[in-house]
Amino acid sequence: MTSDNAASRPKGGLAARPTDGGKPVPLDGAAARPGGAAAARRSDGAGSRSADGAGSRATTRRLAEVARKVGVSEATVSRVLNGKPGVSDTTRAAVLTALDVLGYERPTQLRGERARLVGLVLPELGNPIFPALAEVVGGALAQRGFTPVLCTRTAGGLSEADYVEMLLEQQVSGMVFAGGHYMEADAPHEHYLRLLDRRLPAVLVNAAIGELSFPCLATDDVVAVEQAFGHLTSLGHTRIGMVLGPRDHVPSRRKLAAFQAEARRAGLEAGRDTIEHSLFSLEGGQAVATRLVKNGITGIICASDVLALGVLRAVRRLGMSVPEDVSVVGYDDSAFMNCTNPPLTTVRQPIEAIGRTAVTLLVNQIDGGSVTAEELLFEPELVVRGSTGPAKTRN
């Protein structure tokens, strides 16, 4: 969500300049020493050339690159790098951020300060909901003067813990996680505990296990299931099934509890032959949907749009039709779900509101303010399209 080295690095500011071993390039030793940057700009018009002239020219180019990025003079960049007075806090922060974005190593005396970088850690980009969230969070961070660093897990690539370690080395100001291991009860969580120990600002998007005390915000899973279930019963469906993520997935557990409560309230069955767990993939949805349809299920609620697409494929391959034989409801309302055949009825997550609130919570922490310890739940919206219809009348 590729097998090359570029895919295993965060797609963002830190990957902007390929560097030795994936580490930032020093802005030459001269820039890290008092007076070094000034020496790097010595004119050789007098006919003398320093022994390290090649290094000085490289440093001059790098100083110019940082200066262009920020829109200030090379002299101003030099003053920041050498800790000289006469530079505003805003300009100083902009120069340091430009160093980080361009992949240059900060001078030693400045490395203890946090960069105005924020790590955005996602599980993948194959599910359209994650790029949508990244766009919102990235835009909101930019408006607040921060640069997002996009980190995505890929098969055989860096793990979530690897990304956390790398972001800590870059002195990021904070991190936003979406769809990470924090919502998997059986996954490793040590890297989150490390962030708590270091008191690094962080925000979790989507339900988390109870042991992590980060600010957390999510779409209300209970309301989402209530909306989907009520829609199917209003269409006359009495054999309703559900396709969920893995058993240790906290949002899926919430959806399952809500589904069972709705079924009891409606006097309908919610046993083993109506509930399936799967990986969040089209193939996983297809595999489990086949069993549900063979069990006589006529309405299927899915824990993601990707799972719902797998259900649509399974129904067709059984020689049946959606919604004539089986109605399908997704979850997310990710991109292009109105372009499927038939267009997918789904529960829309308010991604814009969630993303912007996540940034607000994070920046409040960075600025030293207090944030709520209570989980923030956002109201979803049922979007009715062509994949649901009246239950088929039995002869």
XYZ file of C-alpha atoms in Angstrom:
395
model
C 0.000 0.000 0.000
C 6.050 -1.974 -3.588
C 9.015 -3.870 -3.001
C 11.691 -1.265 -3.690
C 13.542 0.666 -1.026
C 11.511 3.808 -1.634
C 8.389 2.057 -0.511
C 9.944 1.057 2.784
C 10.779 4.666 3.680
C 8.156 7.159 4.823
C 6.621 8.929 1.861
C 7.017 12.524 2.876
C 9.528 15.055 4.024
C 12.090 12.573 5.331
C 12.157 10.702 2.045
C 12.600 13.871 0.019
C 16.373 13.342 -0.320
C 17.857 9.831 -0.708
C 20.698 9.715 1.794
C 23.464 7.451 3.003
C 21.828 4.540 4.797
C 18.533 6.388 4.994
C 20.021 8.972 7.407
C 19.905 12.738 6.914
C 22.885 14.338 5.160
C 24.950 16.667 7.372
C 24.913 20.234 6.133
C 28.700 19.772 6.043
C 30.890 20.021 9.120
C 31.391 23.705 8.491
C 27.750 24.475 9.114
C 27.804 22.546 12.357
C 30.755 24.561 13.724
C 30.699 28.184 14.847
C 31.944 30.249 11.973
C 31.890 27.274 9.623
C 29.015 28.454 7.455
C 30.636 31.837 6.970
C 33.871 30.158 5.933
C 31.923 28.065 3.442
C 30.940 31.257 1.627
C 34.501 32.625 1.267
C 35.111 34.142 -2.100
C 37.916 32.635 -4.091
C 38.068 35.650 -6.361
C 41.457 36.581 -4.851
C 42.933 33.524 -6.422
C 43.223 31.473 -3.224
C 41.245 28.270 -2.809
C 40.854 26.363 0.464
C 41.985 22.765 0.749
C 38.415 21.698 1.310
C 37.045 23.826 -1.501
C 34.839 21.030 -2.859
C 33.199 20.590 0.539
C 32.755 24.343 0.909
C 31.039 24.581 -2.457
C 28.736 21.701 -1.498
C 27.889 23.462 1.747
C 27.181 26.686 -0.107
C 24.782 24.853 -2.421
C 23.018 23.307 0.546
C 22.748 26.632 2.331
C 21.253 28.103 -0.838
C 18.778 25.234 -1.089
C 17.571 25.757 2.477
C 17.394 29.519 1.919
C 15.245 29.061 -1.204
C 12.967 26.660 0.636
C 12.289 29.172 3.407
C 12.496 32.339 1.333
C 15.295 33.971 3.319
C 18.946 34.823 2.654
C 21.818 32.380 3.034
C 23.190 34.670 5.739
C 19.998 34.155 7.745
C 20.287 30.386 7.391
C 23.895 30.619 8.541
C 22.909 32.634 11.621
C 20.310 30.002 12.589
C 22.719 27.092 12.126
C 25.387 28.786 14.202
C 23.054 29.923 16.982
C 23.546 33.634 16.297
C 21.018 36.261 17.493
C 19.030 38.544 15.245
C 16.640 35.955 13.782
C 12.947 35.809 14.710
C 11.558 32.652 16.327
C 9.285 32.105 13.333
C 12.136 32.285 10.822
C 14.343 30.118 13.005
C 11.649 27.427 13.218
C 11.110 27.601 9.453
C 14.837 27.089 8.753
C 15.026 24.081 11.085
C 11.922 22.571 9.511
C 13.405 23.071 6.045
C 16.534 21.188 7.158
C 14.380 18.273 8.274
C 12.222 18.276 5.156
C 15.225 18.407 2.810
C 16.891 15.544 4.644
C 19.833 17.494 6.123
C 21.167 16.711 9.567
C 20.817 19.466 12.137
C 23.964 20.910 13.727
C 24.807 19.114 16.965
C 23.759 21.979 19.215
C 20.265 22.033 17.666
C 19.459 18.336 17.656
C 17.847 18.323 21.066
C 14.998 20.477 19.822
C 11.955 18.925 18.252
C 11.446 19.489 14.567
C 8.175 20.869 13.295
C 7.530 17.481 11.757
C 4.593 15.219 12.578
C 4.590 11.517 11.782
C 1.395 10.189 10.185
C 1.524 6.407 10.541
C -0.916 4.371 8.429
C -1.293 0.620 7.839
C -1.625 0.863 4.061
C -2.749 3.028 1.165
C -4.689 0.329 -0.704
C -7.851 1.130 1.238
C -9.025 4.520 -0.118
C -10.103 5.682 3.330
C -6.481 6.077 4.465
C -5.298 8.360 1.635
C -8.424 10.443 2.266
C -7.535 10.779 5.941
C -3.883 11.547 5.090
C -4.992 14.384 2.815
C -7.122 15.963 5.542
C -4.510 15.564 8.296
C -1.677 16.752 6.047
C -3.574 19.867 5.018
C -4.562 20.707 8.583
C -0.980 20.248 9.813
C 0.367 22.516 7.071
C -2.085 25.212 8.112
C -0.651 25.017 11.640
C 2.964 25.240 10.452
C 3.858 21.544 10.644
C 5.137 19.197 7.950
C 3.560 15.710 7.819
C 5.793 12.672 7.322
C 3.729 9.836 5.843
C 4.744 6.355 7.023
C 2.918 3.292 5.662
C 3.482 -0.354 6.477
C 4.148 -2.636 3.518
C 4.702 -6.366 3.272
C 8.359 -7.007 4.000
C 8.973 -3.324 4.735
C 9.380 -1.330 7.921
C 7.145 -2.204 10.841
C 5.131 0.297 12.822
C 7.715 0.059 15.632
C 10.506 0.748 13.097
C 8.743 3.893 11.939
C 8.254 5.074 15.516
C 11.984 4.627 16.197
C 12.924 6.509 13.040
C 10.521 9.365 13.796
C 11.903 9.672 17.319
C 15.418 9.946 15.880
C 14.190 12.834 13.735
C 12.917 14.659 16.840
C 9.350 14.914 15.534
C 6.933 17.101 17.440
C 4.248 14.424 17.563
C 2.577 11.510 15.816
C -0.882 10.664 14.484
C -1.756 6.987 14.126
C -4.652 5.577 12.117
C -5.519 1.905 11.806
C -2.453 0.782 13.765
C -1.599 -2.009 16.184
C -3.229 -0.077 19.030
C -6.602 -1.387 17.851
C -5.451 -5.028 17.732
C -5.564 -6.657 21.159
C -3.015 -9.362 20.273
C -0.508 -7.107 18.459
C 2.725 -5.687 19.956
C 2.225 -2.407 21.809
C 5.673 -1.700 23.294
C 6.367 1.191 20.909
C 3.254 3.001 22.135
C 4.354 2.552 25.743
C 7.697 4.086 24.794
C 5.894 7.163 23.472
C 3.948 7.415 26.712
C 7.167 7.180 28.725
C 8.733 9.967 26.651
C 5.532 12.018 26.840
C 5.596 12.591 23.121
C 2.295 14.070 21.866
C 0.281 11.504 19.917
C -3.291 10.904 18.784
C -4.994 7.626 17.868
C -7.685 7.560 15.183
C -10.116 4.686 15.700
C -10.811 2.573 18.761
C -7.821 1.524 20.881
C -7.160 -1.094 23.526
C -7.807 0.147 27.046
C -4.174 0.154 28.232
C -3.174 3.134 26.076
C -4.032 6.552 27.457
C -3.501 8.633 24.318
C -6.222 10.992 23.089
C -8.433 8.876 20.851
C -11.214 9.658 18.408
C -13.356 7.356 16.307
C -16.568 6.984 14.378
C -19.276 5.600 16.653
C -19.383 1.887 15.748
C -22.606 1.313 17.670
C -24.503 4.012 15.786
C -23.067 2.766 12.472
C -24.430 -0.736 13.031
C -27.752 0.599 14.258
C -28.146 2.587 11.043
C -27.207 -0.310 8.771
C -29.276 -2.886 10.656
C -32.315 -0.623 10.820
C -32.073 0.041 7.087
C -32.064 -3.675 6.247
C -34.959 -4.514 8.580
C -36.979 -1.652 7.108
C -36.569 -3.390 3.747
C -38.002 -6.592 5.164
C -34.782 -8.545 5.732
C -34.949 -11.052 8.563
C -31.802 -13.060 7.765
C -29.068 -10.476 8.326
C -25.377 -11.300 8.560
C -22.196 -9.395 9.332
C -18.649 -9.514 7.949
C -16.082 -8.218 10.455
C -12.322 -7.841 10.707
C -10.064 -10.124 12.802
C -11.348 -11.258 16.206
C -8.849 -9.119 18.144
C -9.762 -5.972 16.186
C -11.335 -3.559 18.696
C -13.674 -1.695 16.274
C -14.917 -5.050 14.958
C -15.608 -6.190 18.511
C -17.669 -3.068 19.053
C -19.592 -3.626 15.838
C -20.220 -7.252 16.770
C -21.655 -6.307 20.179
C -23.898 -3.719 18.527
C -25.034 -6.222 15.874
C -25.977 -8.778 18.508
C -27.855 -6.153 20.517
C -29.806 -5.024 17.437
C -30.672 -8.608 16.530
C -31.984 -9.310 20.042
C -34.037 -6.120 19.936
C -35.568 -7.165 16.608
C -36.085 -10.777 17.665
C -33.722 -12.031 14.938
C -30.949 -14.596 14.994
C -27.325 -13.527 15.503
C -25.604 -16.903 15.797
C -22.482 -18.381 14.269
C -24.034 -18.843 10.844
C -24.721 -15.082 10.607
C -21.281 -13.710 11.642
C -17.938 -14.039 9.850
C -14.443 -12.676 10.567
C -11.879 -11.928 7.879
C -8.790 -9.933 7.011
C -9.638 -6.486 5.680
C -9.308 -7.379 2.007
C -11.494 -7.941 -1.014
C -10.487 -11.619 -1.105
C -11.314 -12.054 2.560
C -14.759 -10.562 2.104
C -15.422 -12.789 -0.860
C -14.429 -15.968 0.992
C -16.637 -15.466 4.041
C -19.577 -14.010 2.111
C -19.932 -17.252 0.186
C -20.633 -19.075 3.445
C -23.132 -16.455 4.607
C -25.112 -16.555 1.367
C -25.204 -20.355 1.434
C -26.607 -20.073 4.977
C -29.570 -18.129 3.597
C -28.466 -14.622 4.574
C -30.196 -11.958 2.453
C -28.684 -8.800 3.965
C -24.991 -8.396 4.799
C -23.402 -5.585 6.845
C -19.645 -5.173 6.313
C -16.997 -3.571 8.538
C -15.360 -1.831 5.557
C -16.081 -0.936 1.953
C -13.245 -3.200 0.804
C -14.930 -6.173 2.491
C -18.217 -5.146 0.884
C -16.630 -5.237 -2.575
C -15.573 -8.804 -1.865
C -19.159 -9.626 -0.887
C -20.448 -8.175 -4.171
C -18.040 -10.408 -6.086
C -19.023 -13.491 -4.077
C -22.731 -12.971 -4.739
C -22.143 -12.650 -8.489
C -19.974 -15.758 -8.611
C -22.748 -17.704 -6.919
C -24.972 -16.757 -9.859
C -27.033 -14.329 -7.798
C -27.669 -10.574 -7.967
C -27.279 -7.525 -5.712
C -29.694 -6.288 -4.435
C -32.313 -8.634 -5.930
C -31.044 -11.666 -4.004
C -28.672 -10.180 -1.425
C -28.429 -6.615 -0.086
C -24.984 -5.328 0.925
C -24.011 -2.434 3.229
C -20.414 -1.204 3.476
C -18.611 1.028 5.963
C -16.398 4.097 5.280
C -17.918 5.600 2.080
C -14.432 5.658 0.627
C -13.643 6.972 -2.848
C -15.544 5.611 -5.863
C -18.117 3.600 -3.884
C -20.779 5.432 -5.885
C -19.175 4.030 -9.051
C -19.447 0.330 -8.224
C -22.022 -1.917 -9.871
C -24.425 -1.450 -8.227
C -23.383 1.711 -6.314
C -22.647 0.716 -2.728
C -24.917 1.571 0.175
C -22.523 2.359 3.003
C -22.075 4.082 6.344
C -20.020 7.228 5.848
C -17.256 8.129 8.286
C -16.875 11.913 8.797
C -13.222 11.883 7.733
C -12.925 15.671 7.405
C -14.093 16.282 10.968
C -12.053 13.403 12.379
C -8.841 14.453 10.643
C -9.075 18.093 11.647
C -9.954 17.241 15.241
C -6.995 14.842 15.422
C -4.669 17.678 14.398
C -6.252 20.052 16.926
C -5.749 17.511 19.730
C -2.149 16.946 18.686
C -1.222 20.627 18.395
C -2.837 21.344 21.760
C -0.507 18.769 23.302
C 2.530 20.157 21.463
C 1.693 23.631 22.758
C 1.503 22.298 26.310
C -2.260 22.485 26.628
C -4.569 19.893 28.121
C -6.651 17.485 26.062
C -9.632 15.371 26.973
C -8.991 11.873 28.261
C -12.398 10.734 27.032
C -12.685 9.076 23.624
C -14.349 11.376 21.103
C -17.024 9.608 19.063
C -18.216 11.017 15.747
C -21.655 10.436 14.258
C -21.687 8.397 11.027
C -24.197 8.800 8.191
C -25.967 6.066 6.238
C -25.679 6.690 2.482
C -28.308 4.666 0.631
C -27.449 3.611 -2.925
C -28.240 0.706 -5.209
C -26.715 -2.255 -3.341
C -29.677 -2.579 -0.951
C -33.272 -3.347 -1.780
C -36.403 -5.106 -0.497
C -35.974 -8.635 0.759
C -36.854 -11.249 -1.801
C -40.295 -12.720 -1.190
C -40.115 -16.424 -0.456
C -42.508 -18.673 -2.345
